[in-house]
Amino acid sequence: MFRNQYDNDVTTWSPQGRLHQVEYAMEAVKQGSATVGLKNSDTYAILLALKRSTSELSAHQKKIIPLDSHVGMSIAGLTADARILSRYMRNECTNEHYAHDQPLPINRLVTRMGLKMQTSTQRYDRRPYGVGLLIAGFDSKGPHVYQTCPSANYFDCKAMSIGARSQSARTYLEKNLDKFANCTLNELVRHGLLALRECLPNDMELNSKNVSLAIVGKDHPFTVYDDQKVEQFLALITEAERKGKSSGPSEQDRVMETEP
Amino acid sequence: MRWEEEGMKQNAFIMGNKLMGSNPHAFSLIMPSIPITHTQTPYVTGTSVLGIKYKDGVLIAADTAGSYGSTTRYKSVERLRPIGQNTLVGATGEMSDFQTILQILDRLIITNAMFDDDNTLGPPDIHSYLNRVMYNQRNKLDPFWNTLMLGGVKNGVKYLGNVTMLGLHYVDDHVATGFGIHLAQPIFRNEWNEDMTLEQGTKLLEKCMLVLFYRDRSAINKMQIANITEDGVKISEPYALQTKWDYEAFSNPTVGNEGSW
């Protein structure tokens, strides 16, 4: 994408019918480190994320945010924007417990998110949220993985990956899609880790410092596994499998769909 | 009309807000018209509602009387109403408050439907929501003067419970409101069991409604029974029960007591 005279604010259409500011916001998602979400047919949905640290002195940036005991999300993009959205989503979940004494159905949560995010794509005094989310949850209709974009579009996914170098992970997920429905929890985690390692930069490998895992499912409230706790899951893949493939050419630019 | 008053109250409140801020009592010094009122006594009331779970769902019965103090003024008041696909609400107490509650529930159902997804409101959701409504009104010291019964079946789960005007709510296998608590629930405790058929459940409710007709002066012999199953809500047309008045003691009431009136 090149700079043009139609990309100054989000309330200006380009002659091709595009909102460039929204598309630029989608680029911000690709700057964030990779995260993967997948689920089986009836019992579990999981999220995996590659954590980055700005320096050796600071801790790795948290990527997975629990929202309620039956739902949580992982983020790619502007962390600060993600925190605002997580505050809104937690509020919606709590309100549902207060008024209806029920967990908020995931599709309803995501619909409300879409409505909230859309307003910032249509006002001159706001900017789109620069963060992509993978929302994993379990409700009366089973496990769900949803993807949201800064364009306020949301997608119900069987499996998904977003963030830097995530195309490789998506390729892995597409290749193995038929297997996920019947996977046990451990098999799902193994697939997730193998997908995640496709997104590693050169000379890095998966370890307990940079992998974050979250599991939610039937009789399993949303739980995040970091550091020590993720070791038991890393043991599901061999030493060799922890290393990434050498990173290929950087992610191709592609035209983002801003139409639903 | 209470609803007209409500409308004028809204206008007065808005104007008063503009003049004096949100302290509700401040503006009544300036605005001479509508005072703030709190429900202190009911006017048109419905009497007991009875509910039991049975094998295939939930049965709820109520008569169709609306009393105005001690006189039976309205004889065709529908005190049982379906809400959404799987739930029924029955009301005891002030009927105008019940009508307001029905409007609130209508708004809830419609707002939920506007999301246009496959989520519907079931009995536990509505029960919790009603409890919130009743409790919040009670906190304003302006209660909805009702005891509401809520029953339904969703995804195979049978649900039955009450919400009182103080914002207390509970669930049970058999519940009653008003006089039904004192006259009908003891009969439920003795004779209810989990596997009652539709006929057995109906018979039990009719037996208790008969006792209530004999003993509760605000009850009339014109009742409806609602049957809620997984397939939905069915409310019967109003019908009357067989009563027995030809007792020997009634034929010659002053025998052995001549001179008493």
Coordinates of N, CA and C in Angstrom, one line a residue, chain A residues 57-245:
Chain A
L57 N 15.8 -7.7 30.1 CA 15.5 -7.3 31.4 C 14.1 -7.4 31.8
S58 N 13.2 -7.2 30.8 CA 11.8 -7.2 31.1 C 11.1 -8.5 30.8
A59 N 10.0 -8.7 31.5 CA 9.3 -10.0 31.3 C 8.7 -10.0 29.9
H60 N 8.3 -11.2 29.4 CA 7.6 -11.3 28.1 C 6.2 -10.7 28.2
Q61 N 5.8 -10.0 27.2 CA 4.5 -9.4 27.1 C 3.4 -10.4 27.2
K62 N 2.4 -10.2 28.1 CA 1.3 -11.1 28.2 C 0.4 -11.1 27.0
K63 N 0.0 -12.2 26.5 CA -0.8 -12.3 25.2 C -2.2 -12.8 25.4
I64 N -2.4 -13.5 26.5 CA -3.7 -14.2 26.7 C -4.4 -13.5 27.9
I65 N -5.6 -13.1 27.6 CA -6.4 -12.4 28.7 C -7.7 -13.2 29.0
P66 N -7.8 -13.6 30.2 CA -9.1 -14.3 30.5 C -10.2 -13.3 30.7
L67 N -11.4 -13.6 30.2 CA -12.5 -12.7 30.2 C -13.6 -13.1 31.2
D68 N -13.8 -14.5 31.3 CA -14.8 -15.0 32.2 C -14.4 -16.5 32.4
S69 N -15.0 -17.2 33.2 CA -14.6 -18.6 33.4 C -14.8 -19.5 32.2
H70 N -15.6 -19.0 31.3 CA -15.9 -19.8 30.1 C -15.4 -19.3 28.8
V71 N -14.7 -18.1 28.9 CA -14.2 -17.5 27.7 C -12.9 -16.7 28.0
G72 N -12.0 -16.6 27.0 CA -10.9 -15.7 27.1 C -10.4 -15.4 25.7
M73 N -9.3 -14.6 25.6 CA -8.8 -14.2 24.3 C -7.3 -14.0 24.3
S74 N -6.8 -14.2 23.1 CA -5.4 -13.8 22.9 C -5.3 -12.7 21.9
I75 N -4.3 -11.9 22.0 CA -4.2 -10.6 21.2 C -3.0 -10.5 20.3
A76 N -3.2 -9.8 19.2 CA -2.0 -9.5 18.4 C -2.2 -8.1 17.9
G77 N -1.2 -7.2 18.3 CA -1.3 -5.8 17.9 C -1.1 -4.9 19.0
L78 N -1.8 -3.8 19.1 CA -1.7 -2.8 20.1 C -2.2 -3.3 21.5
T79 N -1.3 -3.6 22.4 CA -1.7 -4.2 23.7 C -2.7 -3.3 24.4
A80 N -2.4 -2.0 24.3 CA -3.2 -1.1 25.1 C -4.7 -1.1 24.6
D81 N -4.8 -1.1 23.3 CA -6.2 -1.2 22.7 C -6.9 -2.5 23.2
A82 N -6.1 -3.6 23.2 CA -6.6 -4.9 23.6 C -7.2 -4.8 25.1
R83 N -6.5 -4.1 25.9 CA -6.9 -4.0 27.3 C -8.2 -3.3 27.5
I84 N -8.4 -2.2 26.6 CA -9.7 -1.5 26.7 C -10.8 -2.5 26.2
L85 N -10.6 -3.2 25.1 CA -11.6 -4.2 24.7 C -11.9 -5.3 25.7
S86 N -10.8 -5.7 26.4 CA -11.0 -6.8 27.4 C -11.8 -6.3 28.5
R87 N -11.6 -5.0 28.9 CA -12.4 -4.4 30.0 C -13.9 -4.4 29.6
Y88 N -14.2 -4.0 28.3 CA -15.5 -4.0 27.9 C -16.1 -5.4 27.9
M89 N -15.4 -6.4 27.4 CA -15.9 -7.7 27.3 C -16.1 -8.3 28.7
R90 N -15.2 -8.1 29.6 CA -15.4 -8.6 31.0 C -16.7 -8.0 31.6
N91 N -16.9 -6.7 31.3 CA -18.1 -6.0 31.8 C -19.3 -6.7 31.2
E92 N -19.3 -7.0 29.9 CA -20.5 -7.6 29.3 C -20.8 -9.0 30.0
C93 N -19.7 -9.7 30.2 CA -19.8 -11.1 30.8 C -20.4 -11.0 32.2
T94 N -19.9 -10.0 33.0 CA -20.4 -9.9 34.4 C -21.8 -9.5 34.4
N95 N -22.2 -8.5 33.5 CA -23.6 -8.1 33.4 C -24.5 -9.2 33.1
E96 N -24.1 -10.1 32.3 CA -25.0 -11.3 32.0 C -25.2 -12.1 33.2
H97 N -24.1 -12.3 34.0 CA -24.2 -13.1 35.2 C -25.2 -12.4 36.2
Y98 N -25.0 -11.0 36.2 CA -25.9 -10.2 37.2 C -27.3 -10.3 36.8
A99 N -27.6 -10.1 35.5 CA -29.0 -10.0 35.1 C -29.6 -11.3 34.9
H100 N -28.9 -12.3 34.3 CA -29.5 -13.5 33.9 C -29.0 -14.7 34.6
D101 N -27.9 -14.6 35.4 CA -27.4 -15.7 36.1 C -26.9 -16.8 35.2
Q102 N -26.4 -16.4 34.0 CA -26.0 -17.3 33.0 C -24.7 -16.8 32.4
P103 N -23.8 -17.8 31.8 CA -22.7 -17.3 31.1 C -23.1 -16.7 29.8
L104 N -22.4 -15.6 29.3 CA -22.8 -15.0 28.1 C -22.4 -15.9 26.9
P105 N -23.3 -16.2 26.0 CA -23.0 -17.1 24.9 C -21.9 -16.4 24.0
I106 N -21.0 -17.2 23.5 CA -19.8 -16.6 22.8 C -20.2 -15.8 21.6
N107 N -21.2 -16.3 20.8 CA -21.5 -15.5 19.6 C -22.2 -14.2 20.0
R108 N -22.9 -14.1 21.1 CA -23.5 -12.9 21.5 C -22.4 -11.9 21.9
L109 N -21.4 -12.4 22.6 CA -20.2 -11.6 23.1 C -19.6 -11.0 21.9
V110 N -19.3 -11.8 20.9 CA -18.6 -11.3 19.7 C -19.4 -10.4 18.9
T111 N -20.7 -10.6 18.8 CA -21.6 -9.6 18.1 C -21.5 -8.3 18.8
R112 N -21.5 -8.2 20.1 CA -21.5 -6.9 20.8 C -20.1 -6.3 20.5
M113 N -19.1 -7.1 20.5 CA -17.8 -6.5 20.2 C -17.7 -5.9 18.8
G114 N -18.3 -6.6 17.9 CA -18.4 -6.1 16.5 C -19.1 -4.7 16.5
L115 N -20.2 -4.6 17.2 CA -21.0 -3.4 17.2 C -20.1 -2.2 17.8
K116 N -19.4 -2.6 18.9 CA -18.6 -1.6 19.5 C -17.4 -1.1 18.7
M117 N -16.8 -2.1 18.0 CA -15.6 -1.7 17.2 C -16.0 -1.0 16.0
Q118 N -17.2 -1.2 15.5 CA -17.6 -0.5 14.2 C -17.7 1.0 14.4
T119 N -18.1 1.4 15.6 CA -18.3 2.9 15.7 C -17.0 3.6 15.5
S120 N -15.9 3.0 15.9 CA -14.6 3.7 15.7 C -14.1 3.6 14.3
T121 N -14.9 3.0 13.4 CA -14.5 3.0 12.0 C -15.4 4.0 11.2
Q122 N -16.3 4.8 12.0 CA -17.2 5.6 11.3 C -17.3 7.0 11.9
R123 N -16.3 7.3 12.8 CA -16.3 8.6 13.4 C -15.0 9.4 13.1
Y124 N -15.1 10.7 12.9 CA -13.9 11.5 12.6 C -13.0 11.6 13.8
D125 N -13.6 11.5 15.0 CA -12.8 11.8 16.2 C -12.2 10.5 16.8
R126 N -12.4 9.3 16.1 CA -11.9 8.1 16.7 C -11.0 7.4 15.7
R127 N -10.3 6.4 16.1 CA -9.5 5.6 15.2 C -9.9 4.1 15.5
P128 N -9.7 3.2 14.5 CA -10.0 1.8 14.7 C -9.1 1.2 15.8
Y129 N -9.6 0.2 16.5 CA -8.8 -0.5 17.4 C -7.7 -1.3 16.7
G130 N -6.5 -1.0 17.0 CA -5.4 -1.7 16.3 C -5.0 -3.0 16.8
V131 N -6.0 -3.9 17.0 CA -5.6 -5.2 17.6 C -6.6 -6.2 17.0
G132 N -6.0 -7.4 16.7 CA -6.8 -8.5 16.3 C -6.9 -9.5 17.5
L133 N -8.1 -10.1 17.6 CA -8.3 -11.0 18.8 C -8.6 -12.4 18.3
L134 N -8.2 -13.4 19.0 CA -8.7 -14.7 18.9 C -9.4 -15.0 20.2
I135 N -10.7 -15.2 20.1 CA -11.5 -15.5 21.3 C -11.9 -16.9 21.3
A136 N -11.5 -17.6 22.4 CA -11.8 -19.0 22.6 C -12.8 -19.2 23.8
G137 N -13.8 -19.9 23.6 CA -14.8 -20.1 24.7 C -15.5 -21.4 24.6
F138 N -16.2 -21.7 25.7 CA -17.1 -22.9 25.7 C -18.4 -22.5 26.3
D139 N -19.5 -22.8 25.5 CA -20.8 -22.5 26.1 C -21.7 -23.7 25.7
S140 N -23.0 -23.5 25.9 CA -24.0 -24.6 25.8 C -24.0 -25.1 24.4
K141 N -23.4 -24.4 23.4 CA -23.4 -25.0 22.0 C -22.0 -25.6 21.7
G142 N -21.1 -25.7 22.7 CA -19.9 -26.3 22.4 C -18.7 -25.4 22.4
P143 N -17.5 -25.8 21.9 CA -16.3 -24.9 21.9 C -16.4 -24.0 20.7
H144 N -15.8 -22.8 20.9 CA -15.8 -21.8 19.8 C -14.5 -21.2 19.7
V145 N -14.0 -20.8 18.5 CA -12.9 -19.9 18.3 C -13.4 -18.9 17.3
Y146 N -13.3 -17.6 17.7 CA -13.7 -16.5 16.9 C -12.4 -15.6 16.7
Q147 N -12.4 -15.0 15.4 CA -11.4 -14.0 15.2 C -12.0 -12.7 15.0
T148 N -11.5 -11.6 15.6 CA -12.0 -10.3 15.3 C -10.8 -9.4 14.7
C149 N -11.2 -8.5 13.8 CA -10.3 -7.6 13.1 C -10.5 -6.2 13.5
P150 N -9.5 -5.3 13.3 CA -9.8 -3.9 13.5 C -10.9 -3.3 12.6
S151 N -11.2 -4.0 11.5 CA -12.3 -3.6 10.6 C -13.7 -3.8 11.3
A152 N -13.7 -4.4 12.4 CA -14.9 -4.8 13.2 C -15.6 -6.0 12.6
N153 N -15.0 -6.7 11.6 CA -15.5 -8.0 11.1 C -15.1 -9.0 12.1
Y154 N -16.0 -10.0 12.3 CA -15.6 -11.2 13.1 C -16.0 -12.4 12.4
F155 N -15.2 -13.5 12.7 CA -15.3 -14.7 12.0 C -15.3 -15.9 12.9
D156 N -16.3 -16.8 12.7 CA -16.3 -18.0 13.5 C -15.4 -19.0 12.8
C157 N -14.4 -19.5 13.6 CA -13.3 -20.3 12.9 C -13.2 -21.7 13.5
K158 N -12.8 -22.6 12.6 CA -12.5 -23.9 13.1 C -11.1 -23.9 13.7
A159 N -10.2 -23.1 13.1 CA -8.9 -22.9 13.7 C -8.4 -21.6 13.0
M160 N -7.5 -20.9 13.7 CA -7.0 -19.6 13.1 C -5.7 -19.2 13.7
S161 N -4.9 -18.4 12.9 CA -3.7 -17.9 13.5 C -3.6 -16.4 13.0
I162 N -3.1 -15.5 13.8 CA -2.9 -14.1 13.4 C -1.6 -13.6 14.0
G163 N -1.1 -12.5 13.4 CA 0.2 -12.0 14.0 C 1.3 -12.2 13.0
A164 N 2.5 -11.9 13.4 CA 3.7 -11.9 12.5 C 4.0 -13.3 12.1
R165 N 4.2 -13.5 10.8 CA 4.6 -14.8 10.2 C 3.5 -15.9 10.4
S166 N 2.2 -15.4 10.6 CA 1.2 -16.4 10.9 C 0.7 -17.1 9.7
Q167 N 1.1 -16.7 8.5 CA 0.7 -17.4 7.3 C 1.1 -18.9 7.4
S168 N 2.3 -19.1 7.9 CA 2.9 -20.5 8.0 C 2.0 -21.3 8.9
A169 N 1.6 -20.7 10.0 CA 0.8 -21.4 10.9 C -0.6 -21.8 10.3
R170 N -1.1 -20.8 9.6 CA -2.4 -21.1 8.9 C -2.3 -22.2 7.9
T171 N -1.1 -22.2 7.2 CA -0.9 -23.3 6.2 C -1.0 -24.7 7.0
Y172 N -0.3 -24.7 8.1 CA -0.2 -26.0 8.9 C -1.7 -26.3 9.3
L173 N -2.4 -25.3 9.8 CA -3.8 -25.6 10.3 C -4.7 -26.1 9.2
E174 N -4.5 -25.5 8.0 CA -5.4 -25.9 6.9 C -5.1 -27.3 6.5
K175 N -3.8 -27.7 6.5 CA -3.4 -29.0 6.1 C -3.9 -30.1 7.1
N176 N -4.0 -29.7 8.4 CA -4.5 -30.7 9.3 C -5.9 -30.5 9.8
L177 N -6.7 -29.7 9.2 CA -8.0 -29.3 9.7 C -8.9 -30.5 10.0
D178 N -8.8 -31.6 9.1 CA -9.8 -32.7 9.3 C -9.5 -33.4 10.6
K179 N -8.2 -33.3 11.1 CA -7.9 -34.1 12.3 C -8.4 -33.5 13.6
F180 N -8.7 -32.2 13.6 CA -8.9 -31.5 14.8 C -10.2 -31.9 15.5
A181 N -11.2 -32.2 14.7 CA -12.5 -32.5 15.3 C -12.5 -33.6 16.3
N182 N -11.6 -34.6 16.0 CA -11.6 -35.8 16.9 C -10.5 -35.8 17.8
C183 N -9.7 -34.7 18.0 CA -8.6 -34.7 18.8 C -8.9 -34.8 20.3
T184 N -8.0 -35.4 21.0 CA -8.1 -35.3 22.5 C -7.4 -33.9 22.8
L185 N -7.5 -33.6 24.1 CA -6.9 -32.3 24.5 C -5.4 -32.3 24.2
N186 N -4.7 -33.3 24.5 CA -3.2 -33.3 24.3 C -2.9 -33.3 22.8
E187 N -3.7 -34.0 22.0 CA -3.4 -33.9 20.6 C -3.7 -32.5 20.0
L188 N -4.7 -31.9 20.6 CA -4.9 -30.5 20.1 C -3.8 -29.6 20.5
V189 N -3.3 -29.7 21.7 CA -2.1 -28.9 22.1 C -0.9 -29.1 21.3
R190 N -0.7 -30.4 21.0 CA 0.4 -30.8 20.1 C 0.3 -30.1 18.8
H191 N -0.9 -30.2 18.2 CA -1.1 -29.5 16.9 C -0.8 -28.0 17.0
G192 N -1.3 -27.4 18.1 CA -1.2 -26.0 18.3 C 0.3 -25.6 18.4
L193 N 1.0 -26.4 19.1 CA 2.4 -26.1 19.3 C 3.2 -26.2 18.0
L194 N 2.8 -27.2 17.2 CA 3.5 -27.4 15.9 C 3.1 -26.3 15.0
A195 N 1.9 -25.8 15.1 CA 1.5 -24.6 14.2 C 2.2 -23.4 14.7
L196 N 2.4 -23.2 16.0 CA 3.0 -22.0 16.6 C 4.5 -21.9 16.2
R197 N 5.1 -23.1 16.1 CA 6.6 -23.0 15.9 C 6.9 -22.7 14.4
E198 N 5.8 -22.7 13.6 CA 6.0 -22.3 12.2 C 6.2 -20.8 12.2
C199 N 5.8 -20.1 13.2 CA 5.9 -18.6 13.2 C 7.1 -18.1 13.9
L200 N 8.0 -19.0 14.4 CA 9.2 -18.5 15.1 C 10.1 -17.8 14.2
P201 N 10.7 -16.7 14.7 CA 11.8 -16.1 13.9 C 13.0 -16.9 13.9
N202 N 14.0 -16.5 13.1 CA 15.3 -17.3 13.0 C 15.9 -17.5 14.4
D203 N 16.5 -18.7 14.6 CA 17.3 -19.0 15.8 C 16.5 -18.9 17.1
M204 N 15.2 -19.1 17.0 CA 14.5 -19.1 18.2 C 13.8 -20.5 18.3
E205 N 13.5 -20.9 19.6 CA 12.7 -22.1 19.7 C 11.7 -21.9 20.8
L206 N 10.7 -22.8 20.8 CA 9.6 -22.7 21.8 C 10.2 -23.1 23.1
N207 N 10.0 -22.3 24.1 CA 10.3 -22.7 25.5 C 9.3 -22.1 26.5
S208 N 9.5 -22.5 27.7 CA 8.5 -22.1 28.7 C 8.4 -20.6 28.9
K209 N 9.4 -19.9 28.5 CA 9.4 -18.4 28.7 C 8.6 -17.7 27.6
N210 N 8.6 -18.3 26.4 CA 7.9 -17.5 25.3 C 6.6 -18.1 24.8
V211 N 6.2 -19.3 25.4 CA 4.9 -19.9 25.0 C 3.9 -19.7 26.1
S212 N 2.7 -19.2 25.6 CA 1.6 -19.1 26.6 C 0.5 -19.9 26.0
L213 N -0.1 -20.7 26.9 CA -1.2 -21.6 26.5 C -2.4 -21.4 27.3
A214 N -3.6 -21.4 26.7 CA -4.9 -21.3 27.4 C -5.8 -22.4 27.0
I215 N -6.5 -23.0 27.9 CA -7.4 -24.1 27.6 C -8.8 -23.8 28.2
V216 N -9.8 -24.0 27.5 CA -11.2 -23.9 28.0 C -12.0 -25.0 27.4
G217 N -12.9 -25.5 28.3 CA -13.7 -26.6 27.7 C -14.8 -27.1 28.7
K218 N -15.4 -28.2 28.4 CA -16.4 -28.8 29.2 C -15.7 -29.1 30.5
D219 N -16.3 -28.7 31.6 CA -15.7 -28.9 33.0 C -14.3 -28.4 33.1
H220 N -13.9 -27.5 32.3 CA -12.5 -26.9 32.4 C -12.6 -25.4 32.2
P221 N -12.7 -24.6 33.3 CA -12.8 -23.2 33.1 C -11.5 -22.6 32.4
F222 N -11.7 -21.5 31.8 CA -10.6 -20.9 31.1 C -9.3 -20.7 32.0
T223 N -8.3 -21.4 31.6 CA -7.1 -21.4 32.4 C -5.9 -21.1 31.5
V224 N -5.0 -20.2 32.0 CA -3.8 -19.8 31.3 C -2.6 -20.5 31.9
Y225 N -1.8 -21.1 31.0 CA -0.6 -21.8 31.5 C 0.7 -21.0 31.0
D226 N 1.5 -20.5 31.9 CA 2.7 -19.8 31.6 C 3.9 -20.4 32.3
D227 N 5.1 -20.0 31.9 CA 6.3 -20.4 32.6 C 6.3 -21.9 33.0
Q228 N 6.4 -22.1 34.3 CA 6.5 -23.5 34.8 C 5.4 -24.4 34.3
K229 N 4.2 -23.8 34.3 CA 3.0 -24.6 34.1 C 2.9 -25.0 32.6
V230 N 3.6 -24.4 31.7 CA 3.4 -24.7 30.3 C 4.4 -25.8 29.9
E231 N 5.4 -26.1 30.8 CA 6.4 -27.1 30.6 C 5.8 -28.5 30.3
Q232 N 4.8 -28.9 31.1 CA 4.1 -30.2 30.9 C 3.5 -30.3 29.5
F233 N 3.1 -29.2 28.9 CA 2.6 -29.3 27.5 C 3.6 -29.2 26.5
L234 N 4.7 -28.5 26.8 CA 5.8 -28.5 25.8 C 6.4 -29.9 25.7
A235 N 6.3 -30.7 26.7 CA 6.8 -32.1 26.7 C 6.1 -32.9 25.7
L236 N 5.0 -32.4 25.1 CA 4.2 -33.2 24.1 C 4.9 -33.2 22.8
I237 N 5.9 -32.2 22.6 CA 6.6 -32.2 21.3 C 8.1 -32.4 21.6
T238 N 8.8 -33.0 20.6 CA 10.2 -33.3 20.8 C 11.1 -32.1 20.8
E239 N 12.3 -32.3 21.2 CA 13.3 -31.2 21.2 C 13.4 -30.6 19.8
A240 N 13.5 -31.5 18.8 CA 13.7 -31.1 17.4 C 12.5 -30.3 17.0
E241 N 11.3 -30.7 17.4 CA 10.1 -30.0 17.0 C 9.9 -28.6 17.5
R242 N 10.7 -28.3 18.6 CA 10.6 -27.0 19.2 C 11.2 -25.9 18.4
K243 N 12.2 -26.4 17.5 CA 12.8 -25.3 16.7 C 12.0 -24.9 15.6
G244 N 12.1 -23.6 15.2 CA 11.2 -23.2 14.1 C 11.8 -23.6 12.8
K245 N 11.0 -23.6 11.7 CA 11.6 -23.7 10.4 C 12.2 -22.4 10.2

